[in-house]
Amino acid sequence: MMESSLLLSISTFGFLLSFVFYLSGLVFHRKRPLKWGSVSAWIVLVILTAGIALRWIESYQLGFGRAPLSNLYESLVFAAWSIALIYLLLELRTRYRVLGVFPLLFCFLAMAYASFSGMDSAIRPLVPALQSNWLIIHVVTCFFGYAAFTVSFGISILYLFRAAHKPNPHPKGVYALLPPLKQMDEFNYQMIFFGFIWLSLGIISGAVWANSAWGTYWSWDPKETWSLITWLVYAAILHARNIRGWRGNRVALLSLVGFGCVLFTYFGVNFLLSGLHSYGSF
Amino acid sequence: MQEKGGLLKRFAGTLASMRLTLIIFLTLAAVSVLGTLFPYGMTGADVHHHYPPALAWFIQTFSLHDMYRTNWFRLLLLLLCVNLIICTVQRLPKTIKLTRQRDEEFSSDKIAKFSQNFQMTTAQPVETAAASIGKVMGAQFGPLKTIGGAGKFSGLAEQGRWSSFMVYFIHLSVLIILVGAIIGSLFGFKGIMNIIEGEASNTVMLSRGHERLELPFAVRCDAFSISYYETGTPREYRSDLTILKGDEEILQTPIRVNHPLTYGGITFYQSTYGSFLTSLDLEIRDTESGRTWTKNMRMRTPETLPGTTDQIQVMDYREDIAQLGPIVIMAMLREGEEATGAYVLVNDPDFHGNRISNYHFAIQEAETARYTGLQVKSDPGVWVVYVGFSALLIGIILAYYMSHRKIWVVAEPSRQFPGRTQVTLGGRANRNPLAFEEEFQTICQGVEQELRASENKDSET
Ligand code: HEM
């Protein structure tokens, strides 16, 4: 019974450590801490994967096996997992490590919020409305989208800071290790498009699920509506960039707006508005 | 005339413009924000009850509490479609022309300035070098077409020429989804059926406009049940249904949440349940005079207590309130006074709160019937919507991964090193430059290896 929660606690501190490595690499423009950050993030990702898997197994031992994706606590843990995974994959591709500061910060914050805010972390059985395989597909796709947007948010912040100090960074300055602006813009676009795919999958899987469970694929439930708003904002970014040729600052700023929508879709709707998705009721 | 043509053109231009698209996207987002602030589905009276007058006026004027069904919201969606269609009609011919374009020949100086480029010299003569490069390109990228010559070799290979059509596919799928939604709202219906255990019904109460709909068959609820986990949270809501045509039992099946039944294009979903009172045996005691009466009561049917002018009435029945078990809501009307009421516990006849004024109520027997609440839905447009969904997903994923990549190759006698051949490669991709860079570099490495290898072979012989 103890094991999964232990692994999750280790992951929380692991993410903090990894974030500190990334941050000191950026601030002191040293490559070595960045490497430690990266290595520790991979290790934590493995531990967290094991933790989530164990929690899944434990739910079977409790007699009602279900995927660990069904309340605020579990979704925060899964959010941290997806952000770490998607960021590390980006890092593998781009071979730039400095971009990890914000993603790892958010991994830590998500885990810390899940662990320390006193929310219910017990493994409970699913209420009838959530007993469906669509739950897994829907949650995973949505969170991959959110995670990609989180990474894009991190890139955008670094972009805006870096762009405010043009043209050439001091070779020993904070921005020395950042990729050139044009590349950051490109990475940002890739992440936004990638997130857009997953969010589309998430919204569509949610619609198909709703149709098979309640007979309406779209009911303007606040969570649904907010995910559509988020989707529209990112669609606007893609179009502005692709057709009107927006680059750099404007795209980065819009990505911040998009991320604000993600946060509101995830937290705001649960806390401020009522609806089907307010974890746990129904 | 010219003026008019110019205006029309400008109008069409606005309708086709990307600026309008962005404005519509952001407006849709903004009004949806408003829509989520006010609970969807409130009635006009609710709005006035909940908000101060000025705000209530604003909400009502723009129907913000019921926004998604208003004409201005539909107009916005229509505008998006028009924008999309006109934009497509304007761009499609250009895209077709672009993909049909004759391939241009570039000088090596120009190619060397492309975002991806590579240059080397080799001892191989022009034709052999070109053949070697063609071999590598053929294996790793795509067939190399000759597009020019005369003393030199000029070639081009390309991939993903059709990817520029992907956006049309995406946009078409958006239109398909909207068409499906329109079909659903025109030809479908949605409503509820409350069926008492053991009884059958063919009447659907439509959620729109208090109308009823008679189905061509009846649905009988044979049983309704709830099962619980050990912790007490519900595990399953289940109704055993039978479809009846006249007296004939067509189909018998249980439904549960997440597991509906579809029959004749109509789908039944487990939605709610409840119970109501069919009859009640009530003992009434006047605590002042000590007289008692027993009465059989029916819902909402007033009874006068003999010897008085006081009327009592059963107002409502609730299955469970605050874990006190089932309760009956009673009301009493006495001449010259306002009506008063009380909650009467069914399972606890001596409860001190079971009273109104000088009357104490004890329930001797409460007969209830349970009903299952089914959501009933028919949506002939849903398959169109699903086709649109699939197309949208396929389209976006392909648009992300596909790009139009071109690699130009020039092999010509070197100006710097007489007797040698200069090889120049230049590449362009319309998206995903990172992936293309990797691809391009692998190809260049391959080309270099191939040319060096054949040089060595030559020098050995
Ligand atoms: C909800 C509706 C829409 C969706 C989901 C959508 C989706 C997309 C996507 C995913 C792309 C590719 C973006 C990229 O390559 O970065 C795209 C490109 C484009 N969209 Fe849309 N779009 C929508 C509405 C519109 C509208 C209303 C217009 C009308 C003007 C439009 C015009 C374009 C154009 C011109 C392109 C670029 C084509 C090119 O790159 O050659 N879109 N759209």
Coordinates of N, CA and C and ligand atoms in Angstrom, one line a residue, chain A residues 189 193 196 231-232 235 238-239 242-243, chain B residues 16-18 21 25 80 83-84 87 91 164 167 170-171 174 392 396 399 431, ligand 1:
Chain A
Y189 N 6.6 27.0 -32.2 CA 5.6 26.6 -33.2 C 5.4 25.1 -33.3
F193 N 1.8 23.3 -32.4 CA 1.1 22.5 -33.4 C 0.9 21.1 -32.8
F196 N -1.7 21.1 -30.3 CA -3.0 21.3 -31.0 C -3.5 20.0 -31.5
W231 N -8.7 25.8 -27.7 CA -8.4 25.3 -29.0 C -8.5 26.4 -30.1
L232 N -9.5 27.3 -29.9 CA -9.6 28.4 -30.9 C -8.4 29.3 -30.8
A235 N -5.6 27.7 -32.5 CA -5.9 27.7 -33.9 C -5.6 29.1 -34.5
L238 N -1.8 29.4 -34.9 CA -1.3 28.7 -36.1 C -1.6 29.5 -37.4
H239 N -2.8 30.0 -37.4 CA -3.2 30.7 -38.7 C -2.4 32.0 -38.8
N242 N 1.1 31.1 -39.8 CA 1.2 30.5 -41.1 C 0.9 31.4 -42.2
I243 N -0.2 32.2 -42.0 CA -0.7 33.0 -43.2 C -0.4 34.5 -43.0
Chain B
A16 N -12.9 37.0 -47.3 CA -11.9 35.9 -47.5 C -10.7 36.1 -46.6
S17 N -10.6 37.2 -45.9 CA -9.3 37.6 -45.3 C -9.0 36.8 -44.0
M18 N -7.7 36.6 -43.8 CA -7.3 35.9 -42.6 C -7.5 36.8 -41.4
T21 N -10.8 35.9 -40.2 CA -10.7 34.6 -39.5 C -10.2 34.7 -38.0
F25 N -12.3 33.8 -34.7 CA -11.8 32.9 -33.7 C -11.8 33.5 -32.4
L80 N -18.0 32.2 -40.1 CA -16.8 31.4 -40.1 C -16.8 30.5 -41.4
N83 N -16.3 32.5 -44.5 CA -14.9 32.9 -44.6 C -14.1 31.8 -45.1
L84 N -14.3 30.6 -44.5 CA -13.5 29.4 -44.9 C -13.7 29.1 -46.3
C87 N -12.3 31.7 -48.7 CA -10.8 31.7 -48.7 C -10.3 30.5 -49.5
R91 N -8.0 30.4 -52.8 CA -6.6 29.9 -52.7 C -6.4 28.6 -53.5
S164 N 0.5 20.3 -49.6 CA -0.1 21.6 -49.6 C -1.6 21.5 -49.7
V167 N -4.3 21.2 -45.9 CA -5.2 22.2 -45.2 C -6.6 22.2 -45.8
I170 N -8.4 19.6 -44.1 CA -8.7 20.0 -42.7 C -9.9 20.9 -42.7
H171 N -9.9 21.9 -43.6 CA -11.0 22.8 -43.6 C -12.3 22.2 -44.0
V174 N -13.8 20.6 -41.1 CA -14.5 21.5 -40.2 C -16.0 21.7 -40.7
L392 N -10.7 15.4 -39.7 CA -10.0 16.5 -39.1 C -8.7 16.0 -38.4
I396 N -5.0 17.0 -39.5 CA -4.0 17.7 -38.7 C -2.7 16.9 -38.5
A399 N -0.8 17.1 -41.7 CA -0.2 18.4 -41.9 C 1.0 18.6 -41.0
R431 N 7.9 23.4 -44.0 CA 7.7 23.4 -42.6 C 8.6 22.4 -41.9
Ligands
HEM1 C1 -12.2 25.9 -36.9 C2 -11.8 26.2 -38.1 C3 -10.4 26.0 -38.6 C4 -9.4 25.0 -38.3 C5 -9.5 23.9 -37.3 C6 -8.3 25.3 -39.2 C7 -7.1 24.5 -39.1 C8 -6.0 24.8 -39.9 C9 -4.7 24.2 -39.7 C10 -4.4 23.1 -38.7 C11 -3.9 24.7 -40.6 C12 -2.4 24.4 -40.8 C13 -1.7 25.3 -39.9 C14 -0.2 25.3 -40.0 O1 0.3 24.8 -41.0 O2 0.4 25.8 -39.1 C15 -4.6 25.7 -41.3 C16 -4.1 26.5 -42.3 C17 -4.8 27.5 -43.0 N1 -6.0 27.9 -42.7 FE1 -7.3 27.1 -41.4 N2 -8.5 26.3 -40.0 C18 -9.8 26.8 -39.7 C19 -10.4 27.9 -40.2 C20 -9.9 28.6 -41.3 C21 -10.6 29.7 -41.9 C22 -12.0 30.2 -41.5 C23 -9.8 30.2 -42.9 C24 -10.3 31.3 -43.8 C25 -9.6 32.2 -44.3 C26 -8.6 29.4 -42.9 C27 -7.5 29.6 -43.7 C28 -6.4 28.9 -43.6 C29 -5.2 29.1 -44.5 C30 -5.2 30.1 -45.7 C31 -4.2 28.2 -44.1 C32 -2.8 28.0 -44.7 C33 -2.7 27.3 -45.9 C34 -1.3 27.1 -46.3 O3 -0.4 27.0 -45.4 O4 -1.1 27.1 -47.5 N3 -8.7 28.5 -41.9 N4 -5.9 25.7 -40.9

